[in-house]
Coordinates of C-alpha atoms in Angstrom, one line a residue:
Chain K
M101 CA 32.5 -14.3 20.4
K102 CA 34.4 -11.4 18.9
F103 CA 35.1 -13.6 15.9
Y104 CA 31.4 -14.2 15.3
W105 CA 30.5 -10.6 15.9
N106 CA 33.0 -9.5 13.2
I107 CA 31.5 -12.0 10.8
Y108 CA 28.0 -10.7 11.7
K109 CA 29.1 -7.1 11.0
E110 CA 30.2 -8.2 7.5
F111 CA 26.8 -9.9 7.0
I112 CA 25.1 -6.6 8.0
N113 CA 27.3 -4.6 5.6
T114 CA 26.6 -6.9 2.6
N115 CA 22.9 -7.0 3.3
I116 CA 22.7 -3.2 3.5
S117 CA 24.5 -2.9 0.2
E118 CA 22.2 -5.4 -1.4
A119 CA 19.0 -3.9 0.0
S120 CA 20.0 -0.4 -1.1
S121 CA 20.3 -1.7 -4.7
F122 CA 16.6 -2.6 -4.8
R123 CA 14.9 0.5 -3.4
L124 CA 11.4 -0.4 -4.4
S125 CA 11.6 -3.8 -2.6
F126 CA 13.1 -1.9 0.4
I127 CA 10.0 0.4 0.6
L128 CA 7.6 -2.5 0.0
I129 CA 8.9 -4.4 3.0
I130 CA 8.4 -1.4 5.2
L131 CA 4.8 -1.1 3.8
L132 CA 4.3 -4.9 4.4
D133 CA 5.2 -4.5 8.0
L134 CA 2.9 -1.5 8.4
V135 CA 0.0 -3.4 6.8
F136 CA 0.6 -6.3 9.1
Y137 CA 0.8 -4.2 12.2
L138 CA -2.5 -2.4 11.3
S139 CA -4.2 -5.7 10.6
A140 CA -3.1 -7.3 13.8
L141 CA -3.9 -4.3 16.1
G142 CA -7.0 -3.5 14.1
T143 CA -8.5 -7.0 14.6
V144 CA -8.1 -6.7 18.4
H145 CA -9.4 -3.1 18.4
V146 CA -12.6 -4.1 16.3
I147 CA -13.3 -7.1 18.5
Y148 CA -13.1 -5.0 21.7
D149 CA -15.6 -2.5 20.2
H150 CA -18.2 -5.3 20.7
V151 CA -17.0 -7.2 23.8
E152 CA -15.9 -6.1 27.3
A153 CA -13.1 -8.7 27.8
I154 CA -11.6 -11.8 26.3
G155 CA -10.6 -14.2 29.1
P156 CA -9.2 -12.2 32.0
W157 CA -7.8 -9.4 29.8
N158 CA -9.3 -6.0 28.9
K159 CA -8.7 -4.2 25.6
N160 CA -5.4 -2.5 26.6
Q161 CA -4.0 -5.7 28.0
L162 CA -4.6 -7.6 24.8
M163 CA -3.4 -4.7 22.7
F164 CA -0.2 -4.6 24.7
F165 CA 0.2 -8.4 24.2
T166 CA -0.3 -8.0 20.4
A167 CA 2.2 -5.1 20.3
F168 CA 4.7 -7.2 22.3
M169 CA 4.3 -10.1 19.8
L170 CA 4.7 -7.6 16.9
C171 CA 8.0 -6.5 18.5
V172 CA 9.1 -10.1 18.6
D173 CA 7.9 -10.5 15.0
H174 CA 9.7 -7.4 14.0
L175 CA 13.1 -8.8 15.2
H176 CA 12.3 -12.1 13.5
M177 CA 11.5 -10.3 10.2
A178 CA 14.6 -8.2 10.3
L179 CA 17.1 -10.7 11.5
I180 CA 16.3 -14.2 10.5
S181 CA 13.1 -14.6 8.4
E182 CA 14.9 -14.5 5.0
S183 CA 17.2 -17.3 6.0
F184 CA 14.5 -19.9 6.3
W185 CA 13.4 -19.5 2.6
R186 CA 17.0 -19.6 1.4
L187 CA 17.7 -22.8 3.4
S188 CA 15.0 -24.8 1.6
A189 CA 16.6 -23.9 -1.8
D190 CA 20.1 -24.4 -0.5
I191 CA 19.4 -28.0 0.7
R192 CA 17.6 -28.9 -2.6
M193 CA 20.3 -27.5 -4.8
G194 CA 23.3 -28.5 -2.7
N195 CA 24.4 -25.0 -2.0
L196 CA 24.8 -25.8 1.7
D197 CA 28.2 -27.4 0.8
F198 CA 29.8 -23.9 0.8
I199 CA 28.4 -23.1 4.2
L200 CA 29.5 -26.4 5.8
L201 CA 33.0 -25.9 4.6
K202 CA 33.4 -22.6 6.5
P203 CA 35.1 -22.6 9.9
V204 CA 32.1 -21.3 11.8
H205 CA 29.1 -23.1 13.3
S206 CA 26.7 -24.0 10.4
L207 CA 23.7 -22.8 12.5
F208 CA 25.2 -19.3 12.6
T209 CA 25.8 -19.1 8.9
V210 CA 22.6 -20.7 7.9
F211 CA 20.2 -18.7 10.0
F212 CA 22.0 -15.4 10.5
R213 CA 23.4 -14.8 7.1
Y214 CA 20.5 -12.8 5.6
I215 CA 19.2 -9.7 7.3
R216 CA 16.4 -7.4 6.1
P217 CA 17.6 -3.8 6.9
S218 CA 14.4 -2.3 5.6
A219 CA 12.4 -4.1 8.4
L220 CA 14.5 -2.2 11.0
F221 CA 13.0 1.1 9.9
N222 CA 9.6 0.2 11.5
A223 CA 11.3 -0.3 14.9
F224 CA 10.1 3.1 16.2
I225 CA 6.5 2.5 15.2
I226 CA 6.2 -0.9 16.8
W227 CA 8.2 0.0 20.0
G228 CA 6.2 3.2 20.3
T229 CA 3.0 1.3 20.1
T230 CA 4.1 -1.2 22.7
I231 CA 5.1 1.7 25.0
Y232 CA 1.8 3.4 24.4
F233 CA -0.3 0.4 25.5
G234 CA 2.1 -0.4 28.3
L235 CA 1.4 3.1 29.7
Q236 CA -2.4 2.5 29.3
I237 CA -2.3 -0.6 31.6
P238 CA -0.1 0.8 33.3
L239 CA 3.0 -1.4 33.8
S240 CA 5.1 -1.3 36.9
A241 CA 8.6 0.1 37.0
L242 CA 10.0 -3.4 37.2
S243 CA 8.0 -4.5 34.2
W244 CA 9.4 -1.6 32.1
V245 CA 12.9 -2.6 33.0
L246 CA 12.3 -6.2 32.1
L247 CA 10.3 -5.5 28.9
P248 CA 13.3 -5.3 26.4
F249 CA 14.9 -8.4 27.9
F250 CA 11.7 -10.3 27.6
I251 CA 11.3 -9.4 24.0
I252 CA 14.8 -10.7 23.3
L253 CA 14.0 -13.9 25.3
S254 CA 10.8 -14.4 23.4
F255 CA 12.5 -13.8 20.1
S256 CA 15.1 -16.4 21.1
L257 CA 12.6 -19.0 21.9
L258 CA 10.7 -18.4 18.7
A259 CA 13.9 -18.5 16.7
I260 CA 15.1 -21.8 18.3
L261 CA 11.7 -23.5 17.8
E262 CA 11.7 -22.4 14.1
F263 CA 15.3 -23.6 13.6
I264 CA 14.2 -27.0 14.9
I265 CA 11.2 -27.1 12.6
S266 CA 13.3 -26.0 9.6
A267 CA 15.8 -28.8 10.3
S268 CA 13.0 -31.2 9.0
M269 CA 13.7 -29.8 5.5
F270 CA 16.7 -32.1 5.4
W271 CA 14.3 -35.1 5.4
I272 CA 12.0 -34.0 2.6
T273 CA 12.5 -33.1 -1.0
E274 CA 10.6 -29.8 -1.1
G275 CA 11.0 -27.7 1.9
I276 CA 8.7 -24.7 1.2
G277 CA 5.8 -26.4 2.9
I278 CA 7.9 -26.5 6.1
N279 CA 8.2 -22.7 5.9
F280 CA 4.4 -22.5 5.8
L281 CA 4.2 -24.8 8.9
R282 CA 6.6 -22.5 10.6
M283 CA 4.5 -19.5 9.8
Q284 CA 1.4 -21.2 11.3
I285 CA 3.3 -21.7 14.5
Q286 CA 3.9 -18.0 14.6
Q287 CA 0.2 -17.4 14.1
L288 CA -0.7 -19.6 17.0
S289 CA 1.7 -17.8 19.3
R290 CA 0.2 -14.4 18.4
W291 CA -2.8 -15.0 20.7
P292 CA -2.6 -15.4 24.5
D293 CA -2.6 -18.9 25.9
F294 CA -6.0 -18.6 27.6
I295 CA -8.0 -18.4 24.4
Y296 CA -7.0 -22.1 23.7
Q297 CA -8.8 -25.0 25.2
Y298 CA -7.2 -27.2 27.8
F299 CA -5.6 -29.9 25.7
T300 CA -4.3 -27.5 23.0
R301 CA -3.0 -25.1 25.7
K302 CA -1.1 -27.9 27.4
T303 CA 0.3 -29.3 24.2
F304 CA 1.5 -25.9 23.0
T305 CA 2.9 -25.0 26.4
I306 CA 4.7 -28.2 27.3
A307 CA 5.3 -30.4 24.2
I308 CA 5.9 -27.6 21.7
P309 CA 6.2 -24.5 23.9
I310 CA 5.0 -21.9 21.3
L311 CA 2.5 -20.4 23.7
L312 CA 5.2 -19.5 26.1
I313 CA 6.8 -17.1 23.5
G314 CA 4.3 -14.3 24.2
S315 CA 2.0 -15.4 27.0
A316 CA 4.7 -16.3 29.6
P317 CA 6.6 -12.9 29.6
V318 CA 3.4 -10.8 29.3
H319 CA 1.6 -12.7 32.2
F320 CA 4.7 -12.0 34.3
L321 CA 4.8 -8.4 33.3
Y322 CA 1.2 -7.9 34.4
D323 CA 1.6 -9.8 37.6
P324 CA 5.1 -10.8 38.9
R325 CA 3.6 -13.3 41.3
Q326 CA 3.0 -15.5 38.2
W327 CA 6.7 -16.4 38.3
E328 CA 6.0 -20.0 37.1
Y329 CA 5.4 -18.5 33.6
L330 CA 8.9 -17.1 33.6
L331 CA 10.4 -20.3 34.9
G332 CA 8.6 -22.1 32.0
L333 CA 10.1 -19.7 29.5
F334 CA 13.6 -20.3 30.8
V335 CA 13.2 -24.1 30.9
A336 CA 11.7 -24.1 27.4
L337 CA 14.6 -22.0 26.1
V338 CA 17.3 -24.4 27.5
V339 CA 15.5 -27.6 26.5
S340 CA 14.7 -26.3 23.0
L341 CA 18.3 -25.3 22.6
L342 CA 19.5 -28.8 23.5
V343 CA 17.0 -30.3 21.2
L344 CA 18.1 -28.0 18.4
L345 CA 21.7 -29.0 18.7
K346 CA 20.8 -32.7 18.6
V347 CA 18.3 -32.3 15.7
W348 CA 20.7 -30.1 13.7
S349 CA 23.5 -32.6 14.0
L350 CA 21.2 -35.4 12.8
A351 CA 19.9 -33.2 10.0
L352 CA 23.5 -32.5 8.7
N353 CA 24.2 -36.2 8.7
R354 CA 21.1 -36.5 6.5
Y355 CA 22.3 -33.9 4.0
E356 CA 23.0 -35.4 0.6
S357 CA 24.8 -32.5 -1.1
A358 CA 22.7 -32.6 -4.2
S359 CA 25.2 -30.8 -6.5
S360 CA 28.2 -33.0 -5.7
Chain U
M1412 CA -6.0 -26.3 -34.7
L1413 CA -8.6 -26.0 -31.9
K1414 CA -8.2 -29.7 -31.1
L1415 CA -4.4 -29.3 -30.9
N1416 CA -4.7 -26.3 -28.6
A1417 CA -7.2 -28.2 -26.4
L1418 CA -4.7 -31.1 -26.2
K1419 CA -2.0 -28.7 -25.0
W1420 CA -4.2 -27.4 -22.3
W1421 CA -5.2 -30.9 -21.3
Q1422 CA -1.5 -32.0 -21.1
T1423 CA -0.6 -29.0 -19.1
Y1424 CA -3.5 -29.6 -16.8
K1425 CA -2.4 -33.1 -16.2
I1426 CA 1.2 -32.1 -15.5
A1427 CA 0.1 -29.4 -13.1
W1428 CA -2.2 -31.9 -11.3
S1429 CA 0.6 -34.4 -10.9
K1430 CA 3.0 -31.7 -9.8
Q1431 CA 0.5 -30.7 -7.0
T1432 CA -0.1 -34.3 -6.0
T1433 CA 3.4 -35.6 -6.1
Y1434 CA 4.6 -33.5 -3.1
R1435 CA 1.5 -34.3 -1.0
L1436 CA 3.0 -33.2 2.3
N1437 CA 4.1 -29.9 0.7
F1438 CA 0.5 -29.4 -0.7
V1439 CA -1.0 -30.0 2.7
L1440 CA 1.4 -27.7 4.5
Q1441 CA 1.3 -25.0 1.9
I1442 CA -2.3 -24.9 0.9
I1443 CA -4.5 -26.7 3.4
G1444 CA -2.5 -26.3 6.6
P1445 CA -2.6 -22.4 6.7
T1446 CA -6.4 -22.3 6.2
L1447 CA -7.0 -25.0 8.8
I1448 CA -4.8 -23.3 11.4
F1449 CA -6.4 -20.0 10.6
F1450 CA -9.8 -21.6 11.3
F1451 CA -8.5 -23.3 14.4
I1452 CA -7.3 -20.0 15.9
K1453 CA -10.6 -18.3 15.1
Y1454 CA -12.5 -21.2 16.7
N1455 CA -10.5 -20.9 19.9
L1456 CA -10.8 -17.1 19.9
W1457 CA -14.6 -17.1 19.6
S1458 CA -14.9 -19.9 22.0
A1459 CA -13.0 -17.8 24.6
I1460 CA -15.2 -14.8 23.8
F1461 CA -18.5 -16.7 24.1
K1462 CA -17.2 -18.8 27.0
S1463 CA -19.5 -17.2 29.6
N1464 CA -22.6 -17.6 27.5
Q1465 CA -22.9 -19.2 24.1
E1466 CA -26.4 -17.9 23.5
I1467 CA -25.6 -14.2 23.8
I1468 CA -25.7 -12.3 20.5
I1469 CA -22.7 -10.3 19.4
N1470 CA -23.6 -8.2 16.4
G1471 CA -26.1 -10.6 15.1
Y1472 CA -24.1 -13.8 15.8
N1473 CA -24.4 -16.3 18.6
F1474 CA -21.6 -18.8 19.1
K1475 CA -23.0 -21.4 16.7
Q1476 CA -23.6 -18.8 14.0
M1477 CA -20.1 -17.4 14.4
I1478 CA -18.4 -20.8 14.1
S1479 CA -20.6 -21.6 11.1
Y1480 CA -19.5 -18.3 9.5
H1481 CA -15.9 -19.2 10.0
V1482 CA -16.3 -22.7 8.6
W1483 CA -17.7 -21.1 5.5
A1484 CA -14.8 -18.7 5.5
L1485 CA -12.5 -21.7 5.5
I1486 CA -14.4 -23.3 2.6
V1487 CA -14.4 -20.1 0.6
S1488 CA -10.7 -19.6 1.1
L1489 CA -10.1 -23.1 -0.1
I1490 CA -12.1 -22.6 -3.3
A1491 CA -11.4 -18.9 -4.1
Q1492 CA -8.1 -17.9 -2.6
G1493 CA -5.9 -20.9 -2.5
H1494 CA -3.9 -20.2 -5.6
S1495 CA -0.6 -18.3 -5.3
A1496 CA 1.6 -17.3 -8.2
I1497 CA 4.6 -18.1 -6.1
N1498 CA 6.8 -19.2 -9.1
L1499 CA 5.9 -16.6 -11.7
A1500 CA 8.4 -13.9 -10.6
E1501 CA 11.1 -16.5 -10.1
E1502 CA 10.6 -17.8 -13.6
I1503 CA 11.0 -14.2 -14.9
R1504 CA 14.0 -13.5 -12.8
M1505 CA 15.8 -16.7 -13.6
G1506 CA 15.1 -16.5 -17.3
K1507 CA 12.9 -19.5 -17.4
I1508 CA 10.2 -17.9 -19.4
S1509 CA 12.3 -18.1 -22.5
T1510 CA 10.8 -21.5 -23.0
Y1511 CA 7.3 -20.0 -23.4
L1512 CA 8.6 -17.5 -25.9
I1513 CA 9.8 -20.3 -28.1
Y1514 CA 7.1 -22.9 -27.6
P1515 CA 3.6 -22.6 -29.2
F1516 CA 2.0 -22.4 -25.8
N1517 CA 1.9 -19.0 -24.1
F1518 CA 3.1 -18.1 -20.6
W1519 CA -0.5 -17.2 -19.5
E1520 CA -2.0 -20.3 -21.1
F1521 CA 0.5 -22.5 -19.2
H1522 CA -0.3 -20.8 -15.9
T1523 CA -4.1 -20.7 -16.5
A1524 CA -4.1 -24.4 -17.3
S1525 CA -2.1 -25.0 -14.0
F1526 CA -4.6 -22.8 -12.2
L1527 CA -7.5 -24.9 -13.5
A1528 CA -5.7 -28.1 -12.3
F1529 CA -5.2 -26.5 -8.9
Q1530 CA -8.9 -25.4 -8.7
S1531 CA -10.0 -29.0 -9.5
L1532 CA -8.0 -30.2 -6.6
Q1533 CA -9.3 -27.5 -4.4
F1534 CA -12.9 -28.3 -5.4
F1535 CA -12.3 -31.8 -4.2
V1536 CA -10.6 -30.7 -1.0
S1537 CA -13.4 -28.2 -0.2
A1538 CA -16.1 -30.8 -0.9
V1539 CA -14.4 -33.2 1.6
T1540 CA -14.1 -30.4 4.1
I1541 CA -17.9 -29.6 3.8
S1542 CA -18.7 -33.3 4.2
L1543 CA -16.5 -33.5 7.3
F1544 CA -18.0 -30.5 9.0
Y1545 CA -21.5 -31.7 8.0
S1546 CA -20.9 -35.1 9.5
F1547 CA -19.7 -33.4 12.8
G1548 CA -22.9 -31.5 12.9
I1549 CA -21.2 -28.1 12.6
L1550 CA -22.9 -27.3 9.3
Q1551 CA -26.5 -28.1 9.8
D1552 CA -28.6 -26.3 7.3
L1553 CA -27.0 -27.4 4.1
S1554 CA -29.0 -26.6 0.9
L1555 CA -28.0 -27.9 -2.5
N1556 CA -29.3 -24.7 -4.1
Y1557 CA -27.1 -22.4 -1.9
L1558 CA -24.2 -24.8 -2.3
I1559 CA -24.3 -24.6 -6.1
M1560 CA -24.7 -20.8 -5.9
G1561 CA -21.9 -20.5 -3.4
Y1562 CA -19.5 -22.7 -5.4
C1563 CA -20.3 -20.8 -8.7
F1564 CA -19.6 -17.4 -7.1
S1565 CA -16.5 -18.7 -5.2
L1566 CA -15.1 -20.1 -8.5
F1567 CA -15.8 -16.7 -10.1
V1568 CA -13.9 -15.1 -7.3
S1569 CA -11.0 -17.5 -7.8
I1570 CA -10.6 -16.2 -11.3
F1571 CA -10.2 -12.7 -9.8
W1572 CA -7.7 -14.0 -7.3
F1573 CA -5.7 -15.8 -9.9
S1574 CA -5.6 -12.6 -12.1
L1575 CA -4.4 -10.6 -9.1
Q1576 CA -1.7 -13.2 -8.3
Y1577 CA -0.7 -13.3 -11.9
L1578 CA -0.4 -9.5 -11.8
T1579 CA 1.9 -9.5 -8.8
G1580 CA 3.9 -12.3 -10.4
I1581 CA 4.6 -10.5 -13.7
L1582 CA 5.7 -7.4 -11.8
G1583 CA 8.8 -9.5 -11.5
F1584 CA 10.0 -7.8 -14.7
W1585 CA 10.6 -4.7 -12.5
L1586 CA 10.7 -6.0 -8.9
E1587 CA 13.3 -8.2 -7.3
E1588 CA 10.9 -9.6 -4.7
T1589 CA 7.2 -9.8 -5.7
W1590 CA 6.4 -12.0 -2.7
V1591 CA 6.1 -8.8 -0.6
L1592 CA 3.2 -7.6 -2.8
R1593 CA 1.6 -11.0 -2.6
I1594 CA 1.8 -11.1 1.2
I1595 CA 0.5 -7.5 1.5
L1596 CA -2.5 -8.5 -0.6
M1597 CA -3.1 -11.6 1.5
I1598 CA -3.0 -9.7 4.8
A1599 CA -5.1 -6.8 3.6
S1600 CA -7.7 -9.2 2.0
A1601 CA -7.9 -11.4 5.1
F1602 CA -8.7 -8.3 7.2
L1603 CA -10.9 -6.4 4.8
S1604 CA -12.8 -9.3 3.3
G1605 CA -14.4 -10.5 6.4
A1606 CA -12.3 -13.6 6.7
I1607 CA -11.1 -12.6 10.2
L1608 CA -14.2 -10.8 11.4
P1609 CA -17.6 -10.6 9.8
L1610 CA -18.1 -7.2 8.2
E1611 CA -21.0 -6.4 10.6
F1612 CA -18.2 -5.8 13.2
F1613 CA -16.8 -2.8 11.2
P1614 CA -18.4 0.6 11.3
P1615 CA -21.1 1.0 8.5
W1616 CA -19.3 4.0 6.8
F1617 CA -16.2 1.8 6.5
V1618 CA -18.3 -1.1 5.0
N1619 CA -19.9 1.3 2.5
I1620 CA -16.4 2.2 1.3
L1621 CA -15.3 -1.4 1.2
N1622 CA -18.3 -2.4 -1.0
W1623 CA -16.7 -0.4 -3.8
T1624 CA -13.6 -2.5 -3.5
P1625 CA -13.3 -6.2 -4.4
F1626 CA -12.5 -7.2 -0.8
P1627 CA -15.9 -8.0 0.7
Y1628 CA -16.6 -10.2 -2.4
L1629 CA -13.6 -12.4 -1.6
S1630 CA -15.1 -13.8 1.6
F1631 CA -18.0 -12.0 3.2
Y1632 CA -20.5 -12.2 0.3
P1633 CA -19.6 -15.7 -0.7
I1634 CA -20.2 -16.8 2.9
K1635 CA -23.6 -15.1 2.8
I1636 CA -24.5 -16.9 -0.4
F1637 CA -23.5 -20.3 1.1
T1638 CA -25.6 -19.6 4.2
G1639 CA -28.6 -18.6 2.1
Q1640 CA -28.8 -14.9 3.2
S1641 CA -30.1 -12.6 0.6
I1642 CA -27.5 -10.4 -1.1
D1643 CA -27.6 -8.5 -4.4
L1644 CA -26.1 -11.3 -6.5
I1645 CA -26.0 -9.4 -9.7
A1646 CA -24.1 -6.5 -8.1
A1647 CA -21.7 -9.0 -6.6
Y1648 CA -21.0 -10.6 -10.0
L1649 CA -20.7 -7.2 -11.6
N1650 CA -18.3 -5.9 -9.0
I1651 CA -15.9 -8.9 -9.2
G1652 CA -16.4 -9.2 -13.0
L1653 CA -15.4 -5.5 -13.4
W1654 CA -12.3 -5.8 -11.2
T1655 CA -11.3 -9.0 -12.9
T1656 CA -11.6 -7.4 -16.3
L1657 CA -9.5 -4.4 -15.2
I1658 CA -6.8 -6.7 -13.8
I1659 CA -6.7 -8.9 -17.0
V1660 CA -6.3 -5.7 -19.1
A1661 CA -3.6 -4.5 -16.8
N1662 CA -1.9 -7.9 -17.0
H1663 CA -1.9 -7.8 -20.8
L1664 CA -0.4 -4.3 -20.8
I1665 CA 2.2 -5.1 -18.1
W1666 CA 3.2 -8.3 -20.0
K1667 CA 3.7 -6.3 -23.2
K1668 CA 5.8 -3.7 -21.5
G1669 CA 7.7 -6.1 -19.3
I1670 CA 8.7 -8.5 -22.0
K1671 CA 10.6 -5.7 -23.7
L1672 CA 12.8 -5.5 -20.5
Y1673 CA 13.3 -9.3 -20.3
T1674 CA 16.9 -10.2 -20.5
A1675 CA 16.6 -14.0 -20.4
A1676 CA 19.1 -14.3 -17.5
G1677 CA 21.1 -17.5 -17.5
M1678 CA 20.8 -18.1 -21.2

């Protein structure tokens, strides 16, 4: 574990050096996140100016859910999002050879190598927004304690599901489209499960558990008696991790090392 | 000379067409997929909002009218906003534009011919989409007149969108990552153009400000044209025409300035 942490610290250092060389890009990424947050929260705000409730939730509950998902998205943007775009090019050009030769698990090097330090700057804004709407509901003391852990759990499930989807890049020539598919999955998970109709909800809860990313922890935070959501989240995490390890091993067998 | 030039445009058009259609899965995932998923989410969201009573009117829309609005938003985004200059900045950064500096076919000509090929494909995709929604009974009041007017205006908007994408692409002379600008534009335009929520949902003072920007003309007004609602068509063409002209002039100036900085990396 310490070995991996030391490598990760080096990744962070090199990414900070790289990011500080391109200052305008650095600022633009901060701006991008802000525009995204405003758009996501603004959409919910404007809708609730005209309706009383969507499903069982009032305005503050859906605003909290959206802020929660933005926290997950914030971690995603800062820690792993860049890696998916690099992977598609690395497979096509055979650059993955250098990663596979290293004495660390390839999943770690492929998906945790590139970090966006600029995205971390918005942490205060999005965490502040989440806390603000949490206070409006208001959340129980237990929910406040669990909140950071749930954001990490949700981020982990999102990341694992996206790693699985990205593995399909090994089977096709041009992987950029897969990245767009991945982003659509994020879009679907940014709305609570109850807006989807029965068949869609079941498919995206059981077969491809993307609706558990946000809906499961937030339902539990609002009402701890809904423990089955939390159980679903844990089961989805374990099963998805096992599927990922299998799929990744198959994907690496498929890799043709284009440059060799 | 003119014939030779037309031949170059035609050949580039054909190459771009075959490039788009060779990686069909990629095309579906990259271009059609996002718009369909976007529509799918909106359909589910409004179904949940109207669940208790589909006949209630929210800001002038009942459930059917709201879904019809979002179907047209999907069509408009296919025709007008599908094109992305995803490769422009990379070509500049990797030194690939050297080819255009040597060959008797300009960088902008190549990309404009590619854009035309892309638009032809999108024209076909949007027509199939309209037919499908019509056959499912979701688009009931189709009028050929409004269809032609809507297509003409959406195609005009697509020129604006292409110019804007081109602008973000050629900023690659200065910026390491132009995708950030492109995504900012896409998020802002989705929210402010009425693609997510009809503009009737925004406060009137805000819509008045928006009307001075190109945003409402990217989705909201084209949808109104397709659905046969009266809008000031001349003002709409003037607004988009003016913005497009401004951006084309900016593109010309930026290219002239940027090419002086070009280092032909990798040569």
